[in-house]
């Protein structure tokens, strides 16, 4: 029995009842816990509405001791339900002078789950590596080294375009200096 409804008996005053929940939704049997407080009491329990058709109490009368707990099993036959069933659980004390009613909704059990071979397959297959990941794998370089190589190639390209635009021997020497610097930096990074 997985669910429980607590009703406090004689808490604060004689012949008082107080439910800990306003409603109960369940898919099967549950327990009514009668929690005794300041005085012992005789309590009567009843089922009303459509709940009466599918649920039973072992007995209807219970004695609740002072500071004691009395467990009342409510057996619900919900195996073949196709639609929710509604009803009330009523608890009475003080020869009918005090009553508390808890609305109960019994829902059908969820349907069976079909399991096939696709359950054994991984949910997220290994994604296809990106172009950058493939280049890093083939070259064996880490991303920082690859970024320096890319910047060095851009620097050589800018130097070449500038030398072609300006012209002259001095600009070609500048392109050579940039290319040699790039090669030295590359050798130092790869080692």
PDB file of C-alpha atoms in Angstrom:
ATOM      1  CA  UNK A   1       0.000   0.000   0.000  1.00  0.00           C
ATOM      2  CA  UNK A   2       1.763   3.072  -1.205  1.00  0.00           C
ATOM      3  CA  UNK A   3      -0.484   5.954  -0.233  1.00  0.00           C
ATOM      4  CA  UNK A   4      -1.880   7.119   3.064  1.00  0.00           C
ATOM      5  CA  UNK A   5      -4.588   9.501   4.287  1.00  0.00           C
ATOM      6  CA  UNK A   6      -4.132  10.832   7.826  1.00  0.00           C
ATOM      7  CA  UNK A   7      -7.083  11.952   9.942  1.00  0.00           C
ATOM      8  CA  UNK A   8      -6.309  13.563  13.306  1.00  0.00           C
ATOM      9  CA  UNK A   9      -8.736  12.475  16.026  1.00  0.00           C
ATOM     10  CA  UNK A  10      -9.417  14.699  19.080  1.00  0.00           C
ATOM     11  CA  UNK A  11      -6.682  17.187  18.321  1.00  0.00           C
ATOM     12  CA  UNK A  12      -7.518  20.404  20.140  1.00  0.00           C
ATOM     13  CA  UNK A  13     -10.975  19.357  21.356  1.00  0.00           C
ATOM     14  CA  UNK A  14     -13.094  16.303  22.105  1.00  0.00           C
ATOM     15  CA  UNK A  15     -14.884  14.655  19.189  1.00  0.00           C
ATOM     16  CA  UNK A  16     -12.920  16.584  16.584  1.00  0.00           C
ATOM     17  CA  UNK A  17     -11.680  15.238  13.259  1.00  0.00           C
ATOM     18  CA  UNK A  18      -9.221  16.883  10.907  1.00  0.00           C
ATOM     19  CA  UNK A  19      -8.036  15.421   7.581  1.00  0.00           C
ATOM     20  CA  UNK A  20      -4.435  16.122   6.604  1.00  0.00           C
ATOM     21  CA  UNK A  21      -5.354  16.147   2.891  1.00  0.00           C
ATOM     22  CA  UNK A  22      -8.292  17.633   1.039  1.00  0.00           C
ATOM     23  CA  UNK A  23      -8.433  14.927  -1.670  1.00  0.00           C
ATOM     24  CA  UNK A  24      -6.707  11.688  -2.588  1.00  0.00           C
ATOM     25  CA  UNK A  25      -5.832  10.416  -6.057  1.00  0.00           C
ATOM     26  CA  UNK A  26      -4.671   6.820  -6.216  1.00  0.00           C
ATOM     27  CA  UNK A  27      -4.242   3.889  -8.592  1.00  0.00           C
ATOM     28  CA  UNK A  28      -4.805   1.209  -5.969  1.00  0.00           C
ATOM     29  CA  UNK A  29      -5.198   0.374  -2.297  1.00  0.00           C
ATOM     30  CA  UNK A  30      -4.240   2.854   0.411  1.00  0.00           C
ATOM     31  CA  UNK A  31      -4.204   3.246   4.196  1.00  0.00           C
ATOM     32  CA  UNK A  32      -6.311   5.510   6.400  1.00  0.00           C
ATOM     33  CA  UNK A  33      -4.188   6.502   9.398  1.00  0.00           C
ATOM     34  CA  UNK A  34      -6.275   7.546  12.408  1.00  0.00           C
ATOM     35  CA  UNK A  35      -3.900   9.639  14.541  1.00  0.00           C
ATOM     36  CA  UNK A  36      -5.152   9.868  18.147  1.00  0.00           C
ATOM     37  CA  UNK A  37      -4.371  12.917  20.255  1.00  0.00           C
ATOM     38  CA  UNK A  38      -5.753  14.109  23.616  1.00  0.00           C
ATOM     39  CA  UNK A  39      -8.503  11.542  24.280  1.00  0.00           C
ATOM     40  CA  UNK A  40      -9.371   8.053  23.032  1.00  0.00           C
ATOM     41  CA  UNK A  41     -12.259   7.775  20.602  1.00  0.00           C
ATOM     42  CA  UNK A  42     -14.481   5.360  18.735  1.00  0.00           C
ATOM     43  CA  UNK A  43     -14.410   6.102  15.010  1.00  0.00           C
ATOM     44  CA  UNK A  44     -16.681   4.833  12.258  1.00  0.00           C
ATOM     45  CA  UNK A  45     -15.442   4.698   8.625  1.00  0.00           C
ATOM     46  CA  UNK A  46     -17.571   4.460   5.475  1.00  0.00           C
ATOM     47  CA  UNK A  47     -17.159   4.553   1.714  1.00  0.00           C
ATOM     48  CA  UNK A  48     -19.621   6.446  -0.507  1.00  0.00           C
ATOM     49  CA  UNK A  49     -20.296   6.949  -4.193  1.00  0.00           C
ATOM     50  CA  UNK A  50     -18.777   4.808  -6.907  1.00  0.00           C
ATOM     51  CA  UNK A  51     -15.807   4.140  -4.610  1.00  0.00           C
ATOM     52  CA  UNK A  52     -18.101   1.766  -2.706  1.00  0.00           C
ATOM     53  CA  UNK A  53     -18.224  -0.546  -5.762  1.00  0.00           C
ATOM     54  CA  UNK A  54     -14.453  -1.102  -5.988  1.00  0.00           C
ATOM     55  CA  UNK A  55     -13.153  -0.525  -2.434  1.00  0.00           C
ATOM     56  CA  UNK A  56     -13.651  -2.310   0.887  1.00  0.00           C
ATOM     57  CA  UNK A  57     -12.807  -1.790   4.552  1.00  0.00           C
ATOM     58  CA  UNK A  58     -11.955  -4.750   6.788  1.00  0.00           C
ATOM     59  CA  UNK A  59     -14.358  -3.382   9.393  1.00  0.00           C
ATOM     60  CA  UNK A  60     -16.125  -0.072   9.858  1.00  0.00           C
ATOM     61  CA  UNK A  61     -15.578   0.606  13.587  1.00  0.00           C
ATOM     62  CA  UNK A  62     -12.197   1.400  15.129  1.00  0.00           C
ATOM     63  CA  UNK A  63     -10.929   2.378  18.554  1.00  0.00           C
ATOM     64  CA  UNK A  64      -8.266   5.100  18.514  1.00  0.00           C
ATOM     65  CA  UNK A  65      -6.130   5.331  21.630  1.00  0.00           C
ATOM     66  CA  UNK A  66      -4.739   8.551  23.114  1.00  0.00           C
ATOM     67  CA  UNK A  67      -1.509   9.444  21.289  1.00  0.00           C
ATOM     68  CA  UNK A  68      -1.874   6.245  19.291  1.00  0.00           C
ATOM     69  CA  UNK A  69      -2.172   5.439  15.610  1.00  0.00           C
ATOM     70  CA  UNK A  70      -4.694   3.088  14.093  1.00  0.00           C
ATOM     71  CA  UNK A  71      -4.114   1.929  10.521  1.00  0.00           C
ATOM     72  CA  UNK A  72      -7.227   1.199   8.465  1.00  0.00           C
ATOM     73  CA  UNK A  73      -6.427  -0.607   5.185  1.00  0.00           C
ATOM     74  CA  UNK A  74      -8.671   0.403   2.289  1.00  0.00           C
ATOM     75  CA  UNK A  75      -8.501  -2.330  -0.340  1.00  0.00           C
ATOM     76  CA  UNK A  76      -9.170  -1.058  -3.866  1.00  0.00           C
ATOM     77  CA  UNK A  77      -9.745  -3.416  -6.799  1.00  0.00           C
ATOM     78  CA  UNK A  78      -8.602  -1.105  -9.599  1.00  0.00           C
ATOM     79  CA  UNK A  79      -7.021  -3.672 -11.926  1.00  0.00           C
ATOM     80  CA  UNK A  80      -9.761  -3.572 -14.582  1.00  0.00           C
ATOM     81  CA  UNK A  81     -10.689   0.114 -14.447  1.00  0.00           C
ATOM     82  CA  UNK A  82     -11.084   1.851 -17.773  1.00  0.00           C
ATOM     83  CA  UNK A  83     -12.075   5.280 -16.411  1.00  0.00           C
ATOM     84  CA  UNK A  84     -11.512   7.122 -13.124  1.00  0.00           C
ATOM     85  CA  UNK A  85     -13.877   6.280 -10.254  1.00  0.00           C
ATOM     86  CA  UNK A  86     -14.840   8.963  -7.743  1.00  0.00           C
ATOM     87  CA  UNK A  87     -16.224   8.622  -4.249  1.00  0.00           C
ATOM     88  CA  UNK A  88     -15.726   9.659  -0.657  1.00  0.00           C
ATOM     89  CA  UNK A  89     -14.062   8.231   2.421  1.00  0.00           C
ATOM     90  CA  UNK A  90     -16.071   9.339   5.442  1.00  0.00           C
ATOM     91  CA  UNK A  91     -14.812   9.261   9.041  1.00  0.00           C
ATOM     92  CA  UNK A  92     -17.333   9.819  11.857  1.00  0.00           C
ATOM     93  CA  UNK A  93     -16.877  10.196  15.631  1.00  0.00           C
ATOM     94  CA  UNK A  94     -18.826  11.450  18.656  1.00  0.00           C
ATOM     95  CA  UNK A  95     -21.863   9.264  17.800  1.00  0.00           C
ATOM     96  CA  UNK A  96     -22.276  11.116  14.526  1.00  0.00           C
ATOM     97  CA  UNK A  97     -21.654  14.624  15.875  1.00  0.00           C
ATOM     98  CA  UNK A  98     -18.396  15.095  13.928  1.00  0.00           C
ATOM     99  CA  UNK A  99     -17.735  13.980  10.339  1.00  0.00           C
ATOM    100  CA  UNK A 100     -14.884  14.522   7.923  1.00  0.00           C
ATOM    101  CA  UNK A 101     -15.111  13.509   4.272  1.00  0.00           C
ATOM    102  CA  UNK A 102     -12.141  13.017   1.947  1.00  0.00           C
ATOM    103  CA  UNK A 103     -12.923  12.875  -1.800  1.00  0.00           C
ATOM    104  CA  UNK A 104     -11.117   9.948  -3.440  1.00  0.00           C
ATOM    105  CA  UNK A 105     -10.406   9.476  -7.157  1.00  0.00           C
ATOM    106  CA  UNK A 106      -9.169   6.052  -8.263  1.00  0.00           C
ATOM    107  CA  UNK A 107      -7.474   6.241 -11.640  1.00  0.00           C
ATOM    108  CA  UNK A 108      -6.918   3.298 -13.981  1.00  0.00           C
ATOM    109  CA  UNK A 109      -3.457   1.806 -14.047  1.00  0.00           C
ATOM    110  CA  UNK A 110      -1.315   2.899 -16.983  1.00  0.00           C
ATOM    111  CA  UNK A 111      -1.397   0.596 -19.983  1.00  0.00           C
ATOM    112  CA  UNK A 112       1.358  -1.871 -20.775  1.00  0.00           C
ATOM    113  CA  UNK A 113       4.543  -0.554 -22.333  1.00  0.00           C
ATOM    114  CA  UNK A 114       5.694  -2.198 -25.559  1.00  0.00           C
ATOM    115  CA  UNK A 115       9.413  -2.877 -25.542  1.00  0.00           C
ATOM    116  CA  UNK A 116      11.234  -3.886 -28.701  1.00  0.00           C
ATOM    117  CA  UNK A 117      14.857  -4.283 -29.810  1.00  0.00           C
ATOM    118  CA  UNK A 118      15.286  -0.548 -30.412  1.00  0.00           C
ATOM    119  CA  UNK A 119      15.448  -0.068 -26.626  1.00  0.00           C
ATOM    120  CA  UNK A 120      18.873  -1.721 -26.637  1.00  0.00           C
ATOM    121  CA  UNK A 121      20.243   0.774 -29.168  1.00  0.00           C
ATOM    122  CA  UNK A 122      22.013   3.843 -27.801  1.00  0.00           C
ATOM    123  CA  UNK A 123      19.763   6.877 -27.690  1.00  0.00           C
ATOM    124  CA  UNK A 124      22.454   9.270 -28.924  1.00  0.00           C
ATOM    125  CA  UNK A 125      24.727   7.686 -31.540  1.00  0.00           C
ATOM    126  CA  UNK A 126      28.220   9.130 -31.768  1.00  0.00           C
ATOM    127  CA  UNK A 127      27.941  12.382 -33.749  1.00  0.00           C
ATOM    128  CA  UNK A 128      29.936  12.899 -36.940  1.00  0.00           C
ATOM    129  CA  UNK A 129      33.161  14.821 -36.146  1.00  0.00           C
ATOM    130  CA  UNK A 130      33.364  18.373 -37.461  1.00  0.00           C
ATOM    131  CA  UNK A 131      35.916  19.497 -40.046  1.00  0.00           C
ATOM    132  CA  UNK A 132      38.026  21.157 -37.349  1.00  0.00           C
ATOM    133  CA  UNK A 133      38.013  17.976 -35.252  1.00  0.00           C
ATOM    134  CA  UNK A 134      39.098  15.920 -38.283  1.00  0.00           C
ATOM    135  CA  UNK A 135      41.946  18.370 -39.072  1.00  0.00           C
ATOM    136  CA  UNK A 136      43.102  18.263 -35.441  1.00  0.00           C
ATOM    137  CA  UNK A 137      43.018  14.455 -35.437  1.00  0.00           C
ATOM    138  CA  UNK A 138      44.932  14.120 -38.735  1.00  0.00           C
ATOM    139  CA  UNK A 139      47.524  16.807 -37.965  1.00  0.00           C
ATOM    140  CA  UNK A 140      48.035  15.860 -34.326  1.00  0.00           C
ATOM    141  CA  UNK A 141      48.078  19.567 -33.396  1.00  0.00           C
ATOM    142  CA  UNK A 142      46.204  21.050 -30.498  1.00  0.00           C
ATOM    143  CA  UNK A 143      43.701  23.865 -31.208  1.00  0.00           C
ATOM    144  CA  UNK A 144      46.032  26.648 -29.945  1.00  0.00           C
ATOM    145  CA  UNK A 145      48.836  25.586 -32.298  1.00  0.00           C
ATOM    146  CA  UNK A 146      46.379  25.371 -35.186  1.00  0.00           C
ATOM    147  CA  UNK A 147      45.193  28.923 -34.402  1.00  0.00           C
ATOM    148  CA  UNK A 148      48.815  30.232 -34.471  1.00  0.00           C
ATOM    149  CA  UNK A 149      49.380  28.507 -37.831  1.00  0.00           C
ATOM    150  CA  UNK A 150      46.226  30.109 -39.231  1.00  0.00           C
ATOM    151  CA  UNK A 151      47.279  33.573 -37.995  1.00  0.00           C
ATOM    152  CA  UNK A 152      50.791  33.064 -39.441  1.00  0.00           C
ATOM    153  CA  UNK A 153      49.339  32.185 -42.846  1.00  0.00           C
ATOM    154  CA  UNK A 154      47.131  35.300 -42.704  1.00  0.00           C
ATOM    155  CA  UNK A 155      50.207  37.414 -41.855  1.00  0.00           C
ATOM    156  CA  UNK A 156      52.133  35.975 -44.830  1.00  0.00           C
ATOM    157  CA  UNK A 157      49.132  36.627 -47.095  1.00  0.00           C
ATOM    158  CA  UNK A 158      48.866  40.267 -45.951  1.00  0.00           C
ATOM    159  CA  UNK A 159      52.620  40.764 -46.403  1.00  0.00           C
ATOM    160  CA  UNK A 160      52.465  39.295 -49.911  1.00  0.00           C
ATOM    161  CA  UNK A 161      49.502  41.490 -50.961  1.00  0.00           C
ATOM    162  CA  UNK A 162      51.237  44.574 -49.523  1.00  0.00           C
ATOM    163  CA  UNK A 163      54.510  43.754 -51.319  1.00  0.00           C
ATOM    164  CA  UNK A 164      52.668  43.243 -54.608  1.00  0.00           C
ATOM    165  CA  UNK A 165      50.857  46.559 -54.192  1.00  0.00           C
ATOM    166  CA  UNK A 166      53.886  48.607 -53.108  1.00  0.00           C
ATOM    167  CA  UNK A 167      56.437  46.764 -55.239  1.00  0.00           C
ATOM    168  CA  UNK A 168      60.184  46.927 -54.960  1.00  0.00           C
ATOM    169  CA  UNK A 169      62.986  44.919 -53.449  1.00  0.00           C
ATOM    170  CA  UNK A 170      62.507  46.200 -49.922  1.00  0.00           C
ATOM    171  CA  UNK A 171      58.906  44.994 -49.760  1.00  0.00           C
ATOM    172  CA  UNK A 172      59.943  41.537 -50.999  1.00  0.00           C
ATOM    173  CA  UNK A 173      62.573  41.378 -48.233  1.00  0.00           C
ATOM    174  CA  UNK A 174      59.737  42.185 -45.754  1.00  0.00           C
ATOM    175  CA  UNK A 175      57.700  39.252 -47.070  1.00  0.00           C
ATOM    176  CA  UNK A 176      60.762  37.000 -46.637  1.00  0.00           C
ATOM    177  CA  UNK A 177      61.272  38.199 -43.031  1.00  0.00           C
ATOM    178  CA  UNK A 178      57.589  37.465 -42.206  1.00  0.00           C
ATOM    179  CA  UNK A 179      57.834  34.001 -43.818  1.00  0.00           C
ATOM    180  CA  UNK A 180      61.069  33.133 -41.932  1.00  0.00           C
ATOM    181  CA  UNK A 181      59.533  34.348 -38.652  1.00  0.00           C
ATOM    182  CA  UNK A 182      56.472  32.194 -39.288  1.00  0.00           C
ATOM    183  CA  UNK A 183      58.613  29.099 -39.985  1.00  0.00           C
ATOM    184  CA  UNK A 184      60.677  29.644 -36.798  1.00  0.00           C
ATOM    185  CA  UNK A 185      57.505  30.086 -34.718  1.00  0.00           C
ATOM    186  CA  UNK A 186      56.024  26.935 -36.243  1.00  0.00           C
ATOM    187  CA  UNK A 187      59.141  24.858 -35.475  1.00  0.00           C
ATOM    188  CA  UNK A 188      59.135  26.117 -31.849  1.00  0.00           C
ATOM    189  CA  UNK A 189      55.418  25.298 -31.436  1.00  0.00           C
ATOM    190  CA  UNK A 190      55.574  21.805 -32.877  1.00  0.00           C
ATOM    191  CA  UNK A 191      58.573  20.695 -30.821  1.00  0.00           C
TER     192      UNK A 191
END
